[in-house]
mmCIF file of N, CA and C and ligand atoms in Angstrom:
data_model
loop_
_atom_site.group_PDB
_atom_site.id
_atom_site.type_symbol
_atom_site.label_atom_id
_atom_site.label_comp_id
_atom_site.label_asym_id
_atom_site.label_seq_id
_atom_site.Cartn_x
_atom_site.Cartn_y
_atom_site.Cartn_z
ATOM 1 N N UNK A 1 -12.231 8.447 -9.460
ATOM 2 C CA UNK A 1 -11.411 7.388 -10.136
ATOM 3 C C UNK A 1 -12.406 6.358 -10.764
ATOM 4 N N UNK A 2 -12.070 5.956 -12.027
ATOM 5 C CA UNK A 2 -13.034 5.079 -12.731
ATOM 6 C C UNK A 2 -12.845 3.619 -12.201
ATOM 7 N N UNK A 3 -13.906 2.847 -12.454
ATOM 8 C CA UNK A 3 -13.815 1.400 -12.034
ATOM 9 C C UNK A 3 -12.686 0.692 -12.792
ATOM 10 N N UNK A 4 -12.500 1.061 -14.049
ATOM 11 C CA UNK A 4 -11.425 0.455 -14.843
ATOM 12 C C UNK A 4 -10.014 0.788 -14.201
ATOM 13 N N UNK A 5 -9.868 1.987 -13.786
ATOM 14 C CA UNK A 5 -8.566 2.410 -13.171
ATOM 15 C C UNK A 5 -8.322 1.655 -11.926
ATOM 16 N N UNK A 6 -9.396 1.404 -11.141
ATOM 17 C CA UNK A 6 -9.233 0.650 -9.860
ATOM 18 C C UNK A 6 -8.915 -0.820 -10.191
ATOM 19 N N UNK A 7 -9.611 -1.344 -11.184
ATOM 20 C CA UNK A 7 -9.295 -2.761 -11.559
ATOM 21 C C UNK A 7 -7.880 -2.928 -11.993
ATOM 22 N N UNK A 8 -7.371 -1.916 -12.726
ATOM 23 C CA UNK A 8 -5.954 -1.984 -13.132
ATOM 24 C C UNK A 8 -4.985 -1.977 -11.936
ATOM 25 N N UNK A 9 -5.312 -1.080 -11.004
ATOM 26 C CA UNK A 9 -4.465 -1.026 -9.765
ATOM 27 C C UNK A 9 -4.535 -2.354 -9.023
ATOM 28 N N UNK A 10 -5.662 -2.952 -9.036
ATOM 29 C CA UNK A 10 -5.763 -4.252 -8.267
ATOM 30 C C UNK A 10 -4.876 -5.310 -9.008
ATOM 31 N N UNK A 11 -4.963 -5.324 -10.330
ATOM 32 C CA UNK A 11 -4.114 -6.280 -11.057
ATOM 33 C C UNK A 11 -2.604 -6.030 -10.821
ATOM 34 N N UNK A 12 -2.253 -4.714 -10.800
ATOM 35 C CA UNK A 12 -0.884 -4.366 -10.516
ATOM 36 C C UNK A 12 -0.429 -4.893 -9.134
ATOM 37 N N UNK A 13 -1.258 -4.634 -8.102
ATOM 38 C CA UNK A 13 -0.928 -5.090 -6.787
ATOM 39 C C UNK A 13 -0.791 -6.562 -6.710
ATOM 40 N N UNK A 14 -1.713 -7.310 -7.343
ATOM 41 C CA UNK A 14 -1.595 -8.776 -7.308
ATOM 42 C C UNK A 14 -0.255 -9.237 -7.988
ATOM 43 N N UNK A 15 0.083 -8.619 -9.125
ATOM 44 C CA UNK A 15 1.280 -9.024 -9.854
ATOM 45 C C UNK A 15 2.529 -8.662 -9.014
ATOM 46 N N UNK A 16 2.510 -7.477 -8.337
ATOM 47 C CA UNK A 16 3.638 -7.076 -7.562
ATOM 48 C C UNK A 16 3.983 -8.054 -6.500
ATOM 49 N N UNK A 17 3.048 -8.729 -5.935
ATOM 50 C CA UNK A 17 3.312 -9.695 -4.877
ATOM 51 C C UNK A 17 4.213 -10.830 -5.338
ATOM 52 N N UNK A 18 4.212 -11.061 -6.670
ATOM 53 C CA UNK A 18 5.071 -12.165 -7.153
ATOM 54 C C UNK A 18 6.548 -11.878 -6.954
ATOM 55 N N UNK A 19 6.923 -10.630 -6.774
ATOM 56 C CA UNK A 19 8.311 -10.237 -6.559
ATOM 57 C C UNK A 19 8.667 -10.200 -5.073
ATOM 58 N N UNK A 20 7.728 -10.580 -4.191
ATOM 59 C CA UNK A 20 7.951 -10.447 -2.789
ATOM 60 C C UNK A 20 9.235 -11.225 -2.336
ATOM 61 N N UNK A 21 9.989 -10.600 -1.472
ATOM 62 C CA UNK A 21 11.090 -11.279 -0.775
ATOM 63 C C UNK A 21 10.656 -11.406 0.685
ATOM 64 N N UNK A 22 10.092 -12.550 0.923
ATOM 65 C CA UNK A 22 9.460 -12.826 2.274
ATOM 66 C C UNK A 22 9.699 -14.212 2.745
ATOM 67 N N UNK A 23 11.047 -14.574 2.794
ATOM 68 C CA UNK A 23 11.412 -15.880 3.265
ATOM 69 C C UNK A 23 11.082 -16.192 4.735
ATOM 70 N N UNK A 24 10.904 -15.184 5.578
ATOM 71 C CA UNK A 24 10.693 -15.388 6.932
ATOM 72 C C UNK A 24 9.195 -15.496 7.315
ATOM 73 N N UNK A 25 8.395 -14.661 6.687
ATOM 74 C CA UNK A 25 6.975 -14.770 6.971
ATOM 75 C C UNK A 25 6.199 -15.595 5.968
ATOM 76 N N UNK A 26 6.771 -15.770 4.764
ATOM 77 C CA UNK A 26 6.069 -16.430 3.684
ATOM 78 C C UNK A 26 4.708 -15.751 3.385
ATOM 79 N N UNK A 27 4.730 -14.432 3.576
ATOM 80 C CA UNK A 27 3.493 -13.673 3.406
ATOM 81 C C UNK A 27 3.782 -12.635 2.343
ATOM 82 N N UNK A 28 3.468 -13.013 1.067
ATOM 83 C CA UNK A 28 3.773 -12.176 -0.066
ATOM 84 C C UNK A 28 2.708 -11.154 -0.378
ATOM 85 N N UNK A 29 3.111 -9.881 -0.056
ATOM 86 C CA UNK A 29 2.170 -8.821 -0.229
ATOM 87 C C UNK A 29 2.547 -7.916 -1.463
ATOM 88 N N UNK A 30 1.552 -7.407 -2.147
ATOM 89 C CA UNK A 30 1.793 -6.485 -3.234
ATOM 90 C C UNK A 30 1.016 -5.204 -3.092
ATOM 91 N N UNK A 31 1.489 -4.129 -3.619
ATOM 92 C CA UNK A 31 0.805 -2.898 -3.515
ATOM 93 C C UNK A 31 0.986 -2.080 -4.763
ATOM 94 N N UNK A 32 -0.022 -1.237 -5.041
ATOM 95 C CA UNK A 32 0.099 -0.306 -6.139
ATOM 96 C C UNK A 32 -0.455 1.023 -5.678
ATOM 97 N N UNK A 33 0.060 2.096 -6.313
ATOM 98 C CA UNK A 33 -0.440 3.412 -5.974
ATOM 99 C C UNK A 33 -0.770 4.146 -7.279
ATOM 100 N N UNK A 34 -1.824 5.007 -7.167
ATOM 101 C CA UNK A 34 -2.116 5.996 -8.252
ATOM 102 C C UNK A 34 -1.600 7.306 -7.665
ATOM 103 N N UNK A 35 -0.637 7.888 -8.409
ATOM 104 C CA UNK A 35 -0.043 9.155 -7.905
ATOM 105 C C UNK A 35 -0.684 10.355 -8.610
ATOM 106 N N UNK A 36 -0.301 11.522 -8.073
ATOM 107 C CA UNK A 36 -0.863 12.781 -8.574
ATOM 108 C C UNK A 36 -0.793 12.994 -10.116
ATOM 109 N N UNK A 37 0.317 12.553 -10.675
ATOM 110 C CA UNK A 37 0.545 12.728 -12.152
ATOM 111 C C UNK A 37 -0.418 11.820 -12.954
ATOM 112 N N UNK A 38 -1.019 10.882 -12.322
ATOM 113 C CA UNK A 38 -1.840 9.855 -13.025
ATOM 114 C C UNK A 38 -1.085 8.586 -13.317
ATOM 115 N N UNK A 39 0.238 8.576 -12.971
ATOM 116 C CA UNK A 39 0.991 7.356 -13.188
ATOM 117 C C UNK A 39 0.827 6.379 -12.032
ATOM 118 N N UNK A 40 1.089 5.177 -12.288
ATOM 119 C CA UNK A 40 0.967 4.097 -11.235
ATOM 120 C C UNK A 40 2.375 3.568 -10.908
ATOM 121 N N UNK A 41 2.481 3.077 -9.695
ATOM 122 C CA UNK A 41 3.747 2.502 -9.181
ATOM 123 C C UNK A 41 3.399 1.303 -8.304
ATOM 124 N N UNK A 42 4.314 0.451 -8.290
ATOM 125 C CA UNK A 42 4.083 -0.791 -7.501
ATOM 126 C C UNK A 42 5.183 -1.130 -6.525
ATOM 127 N N UNK A 43 4.864 -1.934 -5.587
ATOM 128 C CA UNK A 43 5.876 -2.384 -4.592
ATOM 129 C C UNK A 43 5.471 -3.711 -3.959
ATOM 130 N N UNK A 44 6.431 -4.276 -3.307
ATOM 131 C CA UNK A 44 6.188 -5.533 -2.631
ATOM 132 C C UNK A 44 6.947 -5.532 -1.255
ATOM 133 N N UNK A 45 6.575 -6.460 -0.406
ATOM 134 C CA UNK A 45 7.353 -6.448 0.871
ATOM 135 C C UNK A 45 8.685 -7.089 0.704
ATOM 136 N N UNK A 46 9.676 -6.478 1.431
ATOM 137 C CA UNK A 46 11.073 -6.882 1.356
ATOM 138 C C UNK A 46 11.580 -7.122 2.731
ATOM 139 N N UNK A 47 11.820 -8.388 3.090
ATOM 140 C CA UNK A 47 12.197 -8.723 4.457
ATOM 141 C C UNK A 47 13.731 -8.732 4.580
ATOM 142 N N UNK A 48 14.139 -8.916 5.885
ATOM 143 C CA UNK A 48 15.579 -8.886 6.186
ATOM 144 C C UNK A 48 15.795 -9.896 7.326
ATOM 145 N N UNK A 49 16.988 -10.484 7.290
ATOM 146 C CA UNK A 49 17.351 -11.411 8.437
ATOM 147 C C UNK A 49 17.343 -10.666 9.752
ATOM 148 N N UNK A 50 17.546 -9.343 9.689
ATOM 149 C CA UNK A 50 17.340 -8.512 10.906
ATOM 150 C C UNK A 50 15.897 -8.023 10.782
ATOM 151 N N UNK A 51 15.015 -8.746 11.469
ATOM 152 C CA UNK A 51 13.549 -8.653 11.196
ATOM 153 C C UNK A 51 13.002 -7.206 11.199
ATOM 154 N N UNK A 52 13.513 -6.376 12.051
ATOM 155 C CA UNK A 52 12.993 -5.083 12.272
ATOM 156 C C UNK A 52 13.206 -4.279 11.031
ATOM 157 N N UNK A 53 13.943 -4.733 10.064
ATOM 158 C CA UNK A 53 14.202 -3.903 8.865
ATOM 159 C C UNK A 53 13.252 -4.287 7.668
ATOM 160 N N UNK A 54 12.304 -5.132 7.989
ATOM 161 C CA UNK A 54 11.378 -5.557 6.859
ATOM 162 C C UNK A 54 10.612 -4.362 6.415
ATOM 163 N N UNK A 55 10.391 -4.253 5.152
ATOM 164 C CA UNK A 55 9.679 -3.101 4.588
ATOM 165 C C UNK A 55 8.395 -3.617 3.941
ATOM 166 N N UNK A 56 7.290 -2.984 4.249
ATOM 167 C CA UNK A 56 5.927 -3.398 3.731
ATOM 168 C C UNK A 56 5.808 -3.068 2.241
ATOM 169 N N UNK A 57 4.935 -3.750 1.573
ATOM 170 C CA UNK A 57 4.725 -3.558 0.170
ATOM 171 C C UNK A 57 4.174 -2.072 -0.101
ATOM 172 N N UNK A 58 3.376 -1.623 0.774
ATOM 173 C CA UNK A 58 2.779 -0.242 0.597
ATOM 174 C C UNK A 58 3.902 0.782 0.608
ATOM 175 N N UNK A 59 4.771 0.629 1.586
ATOM 176 C CA UNK A 59 5.888 1.636 1.661
ATOM 177 C C UNK A 59 6.853 1.523 0.530
ATOM 178 N N UNK A 60 7.109 0.335 -0.014
ATOM 179 C CA UNK A 60 7.950 0.198 -1.146
ATOM 180 C C UNK A 60 7.300 0.882 -2.349
ATOM 181 N N UNK A 61 6.059 0.727 -2.530
ATOM 182 C CA UNK A 61 5.341 1.348 -3.704
ATOM 183 C C UNK A 61 5.347 2.875 -3.521
ATOM 184 N N UNK A 62 5.039 3.392 -2.290
ATOM 185 C CA UNK A 62 4.985 4.830 -2.074
ATOM 186 C C UNK A 62 6.360 5.432 -2.288
ATOM 187 N N UNK A 63 7.454 4.802 -1.717
ATOM 188 C CA UNK A 63 8.749 5.356 -1.823
ATOM 189 C C UNK A 63 9.218 5.384 -3.255
ATOM 190 N N UNK A 64 8.798 4.367 -4.013
ATOM 191 C CA UNK A 64 9.142 4.344 -5.445
ATOM 192 C C UNK A 64 8.475 5.485 -6.199
ATOM 193 N N UNK A 65 7.262 5.789 -5.850
ATOM 194 C CA UNK A 65 6.529 6.899 -6.465
ATOM 195 C C UNK A 65 7.140 8.214 -6.113
ATOM 196 N N UNK A 66 7.461 8.381 -4.837
ATOM 197 C CA UNK A 66 8.096 9.694 -4.407
ATOM 198 C C UNK A 66 9.467 9.847 -5.054
ATOM 199 N N UNK A 67 10.283 8.726 -5.105
ATOM 200 C CA UNK A 67 11.552 8.825 -5.738
ATOM 201 C C UNK A 67 11.539 9.186 -7.186
ATOM 202 N N UNK A 68 10.363 8.850 -7.791
ATOM 203 C CA UNK A 68 10.207 9.200 -9.233
ATOM 204 C C UNK A 68 9.691 10.650 -9.440
ATOM 205 N N UNK A 69 9.536 11.375 -8.297
ATOM 206 C CA UNK A 69 9.132 12.768 -8.426
ATOM 207 C C UNK A 69 7.691 13.077 -8.028
ATOM 208 N N UNK A 70 6.916 12.085 -7.680
ATOM 209 C CA UNK A 70 5.526 12.298 -7.336
ATOM 210 C C UNK A 70 5.494 12.983 -5.976
ATOM 211 N N UNK A 71 4.376 13.767 -5.806
ATOM 212 C CA UNK A 71 4.212 14.494 -4.501
ATOM 213 C C UNK A 71 2.952 14.031 -3.757
ATOM 214 N N UNK A 72 2.011 13.418 -4.501
ATOM 215 C CA UNK A 72 0.729 13.158 -3.978
ATOM 216 C C UNK A 72 0.220 11.747 -4.293
ATOM 217 N N UNK A 73 -0.473 11.158 -3.340
ATOM 218 C CA UNK A 73 -1.078 9.829 -3.576
ATOM 219 C C UNK A 73 -2.594 9.954 -3.694
ATOM 220 N N UNK A 74 -3.179 9.345 -4.765
ATOM 221 C CA UNK A 74 -4.684 9.416 -4.816
ATOM 222 C C UNK A 74 -5.259 8.142 -4.300
ATOM 223 N N UNK A 75 -4.584 7.056 -4.593
ATOM 224 C CA UNK A 75 -5.158 5.721 -4.155
ATOM 225 C C UNK A 75 -4.043 4.733 -3.948
ATOM 226 N N UNK A 76 -4.247 3.947 -2.886
ATOM 227 C CA UNK A 76 -3.282 2.870 -2.569
ATOM 228 C C UNK A 76 -4.103 1.542 -2.530
ATOM 229 N N UNK A 77 -3.584 0.574 -3.287
ATOM 230 C CA UNK A 77 -4.232 -0.762 -3.282
ATOM 231 C C UNK A 77 -3.238 -1.814 -2.736
ATOM 232 N N UNK A 78 -3.753 -2.626 -1.866
ATOM 233 C CA UNK A 78 -2.940 -3.620 -1.183
ATOM 234 C C UNK A 78 -3.507 -4.975 -1.441
ATOM 235 N N UNK A 79 -2.652 -5.915 -1.879
ATOM 236 C CA UNK A 79 -3.129 -7.318 -2.009
ATOM 237 C C UNK A 79 -2.413 -8.144 -0.915
ATOM 238 N N UNK A 80 -3.181 -8.910 -0.230
ATOM 239 C CA UNK A 80 -2.521 -9.900 0.673
ATOM 240 C C UNK A 80 -3.050 -11.291 0.359
ATOM 241 N N UNK A 81 -2.207 -12.308 0.546
ATOM 242 C CA UNK A 81 -2.537 -13.670 0.186
ATOM 243 C C UNK A 81 -3.415 -14.329 1.245
ATOM 244 N N UNK A 82 -4.561 -13.786 1.515
ATOM 245 C CA UNK A 82 -5.431 -14.149 2.641
ATOM 246 C C UNK A 82 -6.844 -14.394 2.189
ATOM 247 N N UNK A 83 -7.646 -15.097 2.885
ATOM 248 C CA UNK A 83 -9.035 -15.327 2.533
ATOM 249 C C UNK A 83 -9.959 -14.149 2.757
ATOM 250 N N UNK A 84 -9.516 -13.175 3.708
ATOM 251 C CA UNK A 84 -10.192 -11.940 3.856
ATOM 252 C C UNK A 84 -9.246 -10.721 3.724
ATOM 253 N N UNK A 85 -9.801 -9.675 3.322
ATOM 254 C CA UNK A 85 -8.930 -8.477 3.073
ATOM 255 C C UNK A 85 -8.366 -7.968 4.360
ATOM 256 N N UNK A 86 -7.105 -7.414 4.338
ATOM 257 C CA UNK A 86 -6.469 -6.896 5.488
ATOM 258 C C UNK A 86 -6.088 -5.417 5.273
ATOM 259 N N UNK A 87 -6.282 -4.631 6.290
ATOM 260 C CA UNK A 87 -5.925 -3.193 6.184
ATOM 261 C C UNK A 87 -4.418 -2.942 6.307
ATOM 262 N N UNK A 88 -3.905 -1.855 5.876
ATOM 263 C CA UNK A 88 -2.455 -1.570 6.019
ATOM 264 C C UNK A 88 -2.004 -1.415 7.499
ATOM 265 N N UNK A 89 -0.789 -1.731 7.747
ATOM 266 C CA UNK A 89 -0.296 -1.590 9.140
ATOM 267 C C UNK A 89 -0.173 -0.144 9.545
ATOM 268 N N UNK A 90 0.043 0.079 10.791
ATOM 269 C CA UNK A 90 0.059 1.434 11.301
ATOM 270 C C UNK A 90 1.144 2.277 10.722
ATOM 271 N N UNK A 91 2.371 1.710 10.502
ATOM 272 C CA UNK A 91 3.454 2.429 9.914
ATOM 273 C C UNK A 91 3.086 2.954 8.496
ATOM 274 N N UNK A 92 2.470 2.040 7.718
ATOM 275 C CA UNK A 92 2.105 2.377 6.368
ATOM 276 C C UNK A 92 0.966 3.398 6.394
ATOM 277 N N UNK A 93 0.108 3.364 7.295
ATOM 278 C CA UNK A 93 -0.964 4.387 7.411
ATOM 279 C C UNK A 93 -0.300 5.752 7.661
ATOM 280 N N UNK A 94 0.726 5.845 8.451
ATOM 281 C CA UNK A 94 1.372 7.055 8.733
ATOM 282 C C UNK A 94 2.064 7.601 7.459
ATOM 283 N N UNK A 95 2.679 6.676 6.737
ATOM 284 C CA UNK A 95 3.451 7.096 5.506
ATOM 285 C C UNK A 95 2.371 7.481 4.398
ATOM 286 N N UNK A 96 1.267 6.831 4.331
ATOM 287 C CA UNK A 96 0.243 7.238 3.360
ATOM 288 C C UNK A 96 -0.241 8.630 3.762
ATOM 289 N N UNK A 97 -0.396 8.894 5.028
ATOM 290 C CA UNK A 97 -0.862 10.207 5.496
ATOM 291 C C UNK A 97 0.042 11.351 5.022
ATOM 292 N N UNK A 98 1.324 11.059 4.994
ATOM 293 C CA UNK A 98 2.360 12.129 4.558
ATOM 294 C C UNK A 98 2.039 12.611 3.168
ATOM 295 N N UNK A 99 1.664 11.734 2.244
ATOM 296 C CA UNK A 99 1.532 12.074 0.834
ATOM 297 C C UNK A 99 0.083 12.001 0.326
ATOM 298 N N UNK A 100 -0.806 11.410 1.195
ATOM 299 C CA UNK A 100 -2.158 11.243 0.660
ATOM 300 C C UNK A 100 -3.190 11.246 1.705
ATOM 301 N N UNK A 101 -3.296 12.312 2.516
ATOM 302 C CA UNK A 101 -4.238 12.339 3.509
ATOM 303 C C UNK A 101 -5.701 12.145 3.035
ATOM 304 N N UNK A 102 -5.955 12.444 1.804
ATOM 305 C CA UNK A 102 -7.227 12.222 1.173
ATOM 306 C C UNK A 102 -7.372 10.916 0.431
ATOM 307 N N UNK A 103 -6.318 10.100 0.517
ATOM 308 C CA UNK A 103 -6.258 8.905 -0.393
ATOM 309 C C UNK A 103 -7.343 7.870 -0.090
ATOM 310 N N UNK A 104 -7.661 7.189 -1.159
ATOM 311 C CA UNK A 104 -8.550 6.031 -0.975
ATOM 312 C C UNK A 104 -7.659 4.781 -0.812
ATOM 313 N N UNK A 105 -8.049 3.938 0.171
ATOM 314 C CA UNK A 105 -7.110 2.812 0.428
ATOM 315 C C UNK A 105 -8.000 1.574 0.271
ATOM 316 N N UNK A 106 -7.613 0.725 -0.679
ATOM 317 C CA UNK A 106 -8.383 -0.430 -1.031
ATOM 318 C C UNK A 106 -7.542 -1.681 -0.796
ATOM 319 N N UNK A 107 -8.146 -2.657 -0.060
ATOM 320 C CA UNK A 107 -7.399 -3.909 0.169
ATOM 321 C C UNK A 107 -8.162 -5.099 -0.523
ATOM 322 N N UNK A 108 -7.405 -5.895 -1.203
ATOM 323 C CA UNK A 108 -7.982 -7.052 -1.924
ATOM 324 C C UNK A 108 -7.186 -8.313 -1.502
ATOM 325 N N UNK A 109 -7.762 -9.442 -1.766
ATOM 326 C CA UNK A 109 -7.173 -10.699 -1.244
ATOM 327 C C UNK A 109 -7.508 -11.851 -2.213
ATOM 328 N N UNK A 110 -7.465 -13.030 -1.693
ATOM 329 C CA UNK A 110 -7.740 -14.262 -2.578
ATOM 330 C C UNK A 110 -9.227 -14.656 -2.731
ATOM 331 N N UNK A 111 -10.048 -13.868 -2.138
ATOM 332 C CA UNK A 111 -11.507 -14.043 -2.394
ATOM 333 C C UNK A 111 -12.079 -12.704 -2.848
ATOM 334 N N UNK A 112 -13.361 -12.605 -2.901
ATOM 335 C CA UNK A 112 -13.932 -11.350 -3.367
ATOM 336 C C UNK A 112 -14.125 -10.328 -2.175
ATOM 337 N N UNK A 113 -13.661 -10.761 -1.024
ATOM 338 C CA UNK A 113 -13.695 -9.848 0.132
ATOM 339 C C UNK A 113 -12.820 -8.642 -0.205
ATOM 340 N N UNK A 114 -13.221 -7.461 0.253
ATOM 341 C CA UNK A 114 -12.383 -6.248 0.022
ATOM 342 C C UNK A 114 -12.743 -5.214 1.106
ATOM 343 N N UNK A 115 -11.767 -4.307 1.286
ATOM 344 C CA UNK A 115 -11.975 -3.108 2.156
ATOM 345 C C UNK A 115 -11.759 -1.894 1.169
ATOM 346 N N UNK A 116 -12.585 -0.898 1.332
ATOM 347 C CA UNK A 116 -12.411 0.337 0.585
ATOM 348 C C UNK A 116 -12.638 1.455 1.516
ATOM 349 N N UNK A 117 -11.556 2.054 2.038
ATOM 350 C CA UNK A 117 -11.681 2.964 3.134
ATOM 351 C C UNK A 117 -10.856 4.248 2.741
ATOM 352 N N UNK A 118 -11.218 5.339 3.517
ATOM 353 C CA UNK A 118 -10.411 6.583 3.370
ATOM 354 C C UNK A 118 -9.335 6.504 4.440
ATOM 355 N N UNK A 119 -8.281 7.248 4.211
ATOM 356 C CA UNK A 119 -7.239 7.285 5.224
ATOM 357 C C UNK A 119 -7.783 7.941 6.464
ATOM 358 N N UNK A 120 -8.709 8.843 6.338
ATOM 359 C CA UNK A 120 -9.357 9.538 7.405
ATOM 360 C C UNK A 120 -9.912 8.537 8.402
ATOM 361 N N UNK A 121 -10.501 7.416 7.852
ATOM 362 C CA UNK A 121 -11.120 6.398 8.731
ATOM 363 C C UNK A 121 -10.019 5.551 9.312
ATOM 364 N N UNK A 122 -8.895 5.294 8.531
ATOM 365 C CA UNK A 122 -7.848 4.385 8.968
ATOM 366 C C UNK A 122 -6.963 5.004 9.973
ATOM 367 N N UNK A 123 -6.807 6.395 9.948
ATOM 368 C CA UNK A 123 -5.906 7.047 10.817
ATOM 369 C C UNK A 123 -6.488 8.415 11.241
ATOM 370 N N UNK A 124 -7.594 8.320 12.038
ATOM 371 C CA UNK A 124 -8.188 9.562 12.486
ATOM 372 C C UNK A 124 -7.268 10.355 13.414
ATOM 373 N N UNK A 125 -7.320 11.683 13.238
ATOM 374 C CA UNK A 125 -6.549 12.601 14.182
ATOM 375 C C UNK A 125 -5.093 12.438 13.931
ATOM 376 N N UNK A 126 -4.689 12.122 12.628
ATOM 377 C CA UNK A 126 -3.261 11.841 12.334
ATOM 378 C C UNK A 126 -2.304 12.995 12.601
ATOM 379 N N UNK A 127 -1.140 12.595 13.004
ATOM 380 C CA UNK A 127 -0.084 13.615 13.130
ATOM 381 C C UNK A 127 0.531 13.695 11.714
ATOM 382 N N UNK A 128 0.719 14.890 11.210
ATOM 383 C CA UNK A 128 1.259 15.076 9.849
ATOM 384 C C UNK A 128 2.104 16.320 9.725
ATOM 385 N N UNK A 129 2.432 16.625 8.451
ATOM 386 C CA UNK A 129 3.329 17.770 8.226
ATOM 387 C C UNK A 129 2.852 19.063 8.891
ATOM 388 N N UNK A 130 1.556 19.287 8.868
ATOM 389 C CA UNK A 130 0.955 20.504 9.423
ATOM 390 C C UNK A 130 1.155 20.668 10.921
ATOM 391 N N UNK A 131 1.484 19.590 11.589
ATOM 392 C CA UNK A 131 1.680 19.683 13.054
ATOM 393 C C UNK A 131 3.111 20.133 13.485
ATOM 394 N N UNK A 132 3.941 20.345 12.474
ATOM 395 C CA UNK A 132 5.318 20.790 12.773
ATOM 396 C C UNK A 132 5.438 22.234 12.877
ATOM 397 N N UNK A 133 4.331 22.955 12.573
ATOM 398 C CA UNK A 133 4.314 24.400 12.698
ATOM 399 C C UNK A 133 5.004 25.132 11.535
HETATM 400 N N1 THU B 201 3.173 -6.553 5.368
HETATM 401 C C1 THU B 201 3.023 -5.689 4.296
HETATM 402 O O1 THU B 201 3.729 -5.765 3.315
HETATM 403 N N2 THU B 201 2.020 -4.818 4.373
HETATM 404 C C2 THU B 201 1.128 -4.735 5.433
HETATM 405 O O2 THU B 201 0.238 -3.858 5.498
HETATM 406 C C3 THU B 201 1.219 -5.619 6.583
HETATM 407 C C4 THU B 201 2.414 -6.560 6.578
HETATM 408 C C5 THU B 201 4.322 -7.462 5.315
HETATM 409 C C6 THU B 201 5.476 -7.141 6.233
HETATM 410 C C7 THU B 201 6.137 -8.577 6.395
HETATM 411 O O3 THU B 201 7.026 -8.673 5.325
HETATM 412 C C8 THU B 201 4.964 -9.479 6.232
HETATM 413 O O4 THU B 201 3.874 -8.751 5.577
HETATM 414 C C9 THU B 201 4.375 -10.077 7.516
HETATM 415 O O5 THU B 201 4.068 -9.097 8.444
#
């Protein structure tokens, strides 16, 4: 993936956070994904008064991509409104694994701090489609 493509994904993730519905946490997260077709998709976190139903930005972006017909994720970028970069939560790691076990996962924030990791590092020994036999 080119540096320009990654920069574009970062901009998309930052912009997506502006649509966050996060009245309970006030934590506006944005995500973007580069899918197998080469197209990009975005998502944001969507909370609910029934707190357990809150959906993370990453999963919103991934489900949007899959609903559009994508089958594979090449890269996921997450923006959090924090001074240091934060990795995706466990649920999102599992969902990334379903469609992008080889995906690059990049986290950006309000400073130059960043994380650039493989899903392999984030979710070693993952349970996935292959384990269902
Ligand atoms: N959140 C995300 O969108 N992505 C993550 O990886 C971690 C957490 C959201 C969920 C909730 O709306 C808020 O951030 C606080 O946890």
